[in-house]
Amino acid sequence: MSNARAITWDQEGVDHVADHEELTQFLHKKPGAGDIITARYMEANVRLKVLDRQGEDTSVAEVLGISVEDEQRVDEHEGLHKGETVLVPDRDRAFIRYSN
């Protein structure tokens, strides 16, 4: 999926999978096509649907929803758009929300 855009996901203050050693099942499970994952972008919560995997450690995903302050849903935030296809490295995502 060469049309997937690489973006810089938030790192500061983000509750990433790697921060939770006691939840090792999440560290070993890699997202697959159809899984719903989350990540943070410019202080917004982003829900994404995994379309494919690029290599061992990156998901190609479609932005399903963006929530900003007070969980207000928006279609665009700081240049990231709902429906856009982006790359999400495993180190930058939060937990798998829903899995097939």
PDB file of C-alpha atoms in Angstrom, residues 9-100:
ATOM      1  CA  TRP A   9       2.570   9.915  16.349  1.00  0.00           C
ATOM      2  CA  ASP A  10       2.620  11.417  19.861  1.00  0.00           C
ATOM      3  CA  GLN A  11       5.133   9.923  22.259  1.00  0.00           C
ATOM      4  CA  GLU A  12       5.018  12.217  25.285  1.00  0.00           C
ATOM      5  CA  GLY A  13       2.522  11.104  27.931  1.00  0.00           C
ATOM      6  CA  VAL A  14       1.052   8.359  25.767  1.00  0.00           C
ATOM      7  CA  ASP A  15      -0.001   5.032  27.258  1.00  0.00           C
ATOM      8  CA  HIS A  16       1.716   2.698  24.781  1.00  0.00           C
ATOM      9  CA  VAL A  17       1.655  -1.080  24.702  1.00  0.00           C
ATOM     10  CA  ALA A  18       5.363  -1.250  25.512  1.00  0.00           C
ATOM     11  CA  ASP A  19       4.723   0.614  28.786  1.00  0.00           C
ATOM     12  CA  HIS A  20       2.733  -2.332  30.159  1.00  0.00           C
ATOM     13  CA  GLU A  21       5.080  -5.252  30.677  1.00  0.00           C
ATOM     14  CA  GLU A  22       2.482  -7.081  32.781  1.00  0.00           C
ATOM     15  CA  LEU A  23       0.202  -7.274  29.735  1.00  0.00           C
ATOM     16  CA  THR A  24       2.563  -9.378  27.670  1.00  0.00           C
ATOM     17  CA  GLN A  25      -0.201 -10.877  25.555  1.00  0.00           C
ATOM     18  CA  PHE A  26      -0.576  -7.453  23.904  1.00  0.00           C
ATOM     19  CA  LEU A  27       3.144  -7.259  23.235  1.00  0.00           C
ATOM     20  CA  HIS A  28       3.194 -10.598  21.437  1.00  0.00           C
ATOM     21  CA  LYS A  29       0.014 -10.164  19.430  1.00  0.00           C
ATOM     22  CA  LYS A  30       0.522  -8.159  16.290  1.00  0.00           C
ATOM     23  CA  PRO A  31      -2.488  -6.418  14.765  1.00  0.00           C
ATOM     24  CA  GLY A  32      -3.898  -8.060  11.684  1.00  0.00           C
ATOM     25  CA  ALA A  33      -6.165  -6.941   8.855  1.00  0.00           C
ATOM     26  CA  GLY A  34      -9.537  -5.906  10.245  1.00  0.00           C
ATOM     27  CA  ASP A  35      -8.273  -5.187  13.774  1.00  0.00           C
ATOM     28  CA  ILE A  36      -9.068  -1.824  15.332  1.00  0.00           C
ATOM     29  CA  ILE A  37      -6.119  -0.076  16.979  1.00  0.00           C
ATOM     30  CA  THR A  38      -5.617   3.285  18.644  1.00  0.00           C
ATOM     31  CA  ALA A  39      -2.868   5.880  18.597  1.00  0.00           C
ATOM     32  CA  ARG A  40      -2.383   9.504  19.642  1.00  0.00           C
ATOM     33  CA  TYR A  41      -1.770  12.322  17.185  1.00  0.00           C
ATOM     34  CA  MET A  42      -1.237  15.950  18.258  1.00  0.00           C
ATOM     35  CA  GLU A  43      -3.065  15.265  21.549  1.00  0.00           C
ATOM     36  CA  ALA A  44      -6.054  13.628  19.821  1.00  0.00           C
ATOM     37  CA  ASN A  45      -7.183  10.006  20.149  1.00  0.00           C
ATOM     38  CA  VAL A  46      -7.254   8.240  16.791  1.00  0.00           C
ATOM     39  CA  ARG A  47      -9.093   4.985  16.014  1.00  0.00           C
ATOM     40  CA  LEU A  48      -7.762   3.073  13.032  1.00  0.00           C
ATOM     41  CA  LYS A  49      -8.668  -0.083  11.123  1.00  0.00           C
ATOM     42  CA  VAL A  50      -5.705  -2.202  10.069  1.00  0.00           C
ATOM     43  CA  LEU A  51      -5.805  -2.833   6.320  1.00  0.00           C
ATOM     44  CA  ASP A  52      -2.493  -4.644   5.965  1.00  0.00           C
ATOM     45  CA  ARG A  53       0.908  -5.067   7.587  1.00  0.00           C
ATOM     46  CA  GLN A  54       4.097  -3.550   6.239  1.00  0.00           C
ATOM     47  CA  GLY A  55       6.983  -5.665   7.425  1.00  0.00           C
ATOM     48  CA  GLU A  56       7.083  -7.061  10.961  1.00  0.00           C
ATOM     49  CA  ASP A  57       6.389  -3.917  12.942  1.00  0.00           C
ATOM     50  CA  THR A  58       4.092  -1.519  11.070  1.00  0.00           C
ATOM     51  CA  SER A  59       0.373  -1.461  10.313  1.00  0.00           C
ATOM     52  CA  VAL A  60      -1.141   0.170   7.253  1.00  0.00           C
ATOM     53  CA  ALA A  61      -4.393   1.551   8.619  1.00  0.00           C
ATOM     54  CA  GLU A  62      -7.398   3.688   7.735  1.00  0.00           C
ATOM     55  CA  VAL A  63      -8.358   6.491  10.111  1.00  0.00           C
ATOM     56  CA  LEU A  64     -11.874   5.657  11.358  1.00  0.00           C
ATOM     57  CA  GLY A  65     -12.292   8.428  13.874  1.00  0.00           C
ATOM     58  CA  ILE A  66     -10.541  11.299  15.593  1.00  0.00           C
ATOM     59  CA  SER A  67     -11.494  12.533  19.061  1.00  0.00           C
ATOM     60  CA  VAL A  68     -10.131  15.786  20.441  1.00  0.00           C
ATOM     61  CA  GLU A  69     -10.800  17.660  23.703  1.00  0.00           C
ATOM     62  CA  ASP A  70     -13.717  16.334  25.737  1.00  0.00           C
ATOM     63  CA  GLU A  71     -13.991  13.392  23.301  1.00  0.00           C
ATOM     64  CA  GLN A  72     -15.442  15.683  20.615  1.00  0.00           C
ATOM     65  CA  ARG A  73     -15.327  13.817  17.291  1.00  0.00           C
ATOM     66  CA  VAL A  74     -13.914  15.601  14.261  1.00  0.00           C
ATOM     67  CA  ASP A  75     -13.185  14.664  10.642  1.00  0.00           C
ATOM     68  CA  GLU A  76      -9.824  16.472  10.555  1.00  0.00           C
ATOM     69  CA  HIS A  77      -7.197  17.381  13.125  1.00  0.00           C
ATOM     70  CA  GLU A  78      -3.849  19.058  12.454  1.00  0.00           C
ATOM     71  CA  GLY A  79      -3.693  17.697   8.886  1.00  0.00           C
ATOM     72  CA  LEU A  80      -4.862  14.153   9.693  1.00  0.00           C
ATOM     73  CA  HIS A  81      -8.171  13.282   8.023  1.00  0.00           C
ATOM     74  CA  LYS A  82     -10.820  10.647   8.666  1.00  0.00           C
ATOM     75  CA  GLY A  83     -10.614   8.070   5.860  1.00  0.00           C
ATOM     76  CA  GLU A  84      -6.900   8.680   5.263  1.00  0.00           C
ATOM     77  CA  THR A  85      -4.513   5.722   5.063  1.00  0.00           C
ATOM     78  CA  VAL A  86      -1.484   5.997   7.339  1.00  0.00           C
ATOM     79  CA  LEU A  87       1.403   3.936   8.671  1.00  0.00           C
ATOM     80  CA  VAL A  88       1.308   3.053  12.378  1.00  0.00           C
ATOM     81  CA  PRO A  89       4.476   1.479  13.791  1.00  0.00           C
ATOM     82  CA  ASP A  90       3.722  -0.966  16.619  1.00  0.00           C
ATOM     83  CA  ARG A  91       5.908   1.093  18.971  1.00  0.00           C
ATOM     84  CA  ASP A  92       3.568   4.083  18.488  1.00  0.00           C
ATOM     85  CA  ARG A  93       0.166   2.453  18.796  1.00  0.00           C
ATOM     86  CA  ALA A  94      -1.801   1.890  21.938  1.00  0.00           C
ATOM     87  CA  PHE A  95      -3.765  -1.292  22.509  1.00  0.00           C
ATOM     88  CA  ILE A  96      -5.654  -3.389  19.999  1.00  0.00           C
ATOM     89  CA  ARG A  97      -9.239  -2.417  20.701  1.00  0.00           C
ATOM     90  CA  TYR A  98     -11.042  -5.050  18.669  1.00  0.00           C
ATOM     91  CA  SER A  99      -9.610  -8.132  17.028  1.00  0.00           C
ATOM     92  CA  ASN A 100     -11.009 -10.705  14.632  1.00  0.00           C
TER      93      ASN A 100
END
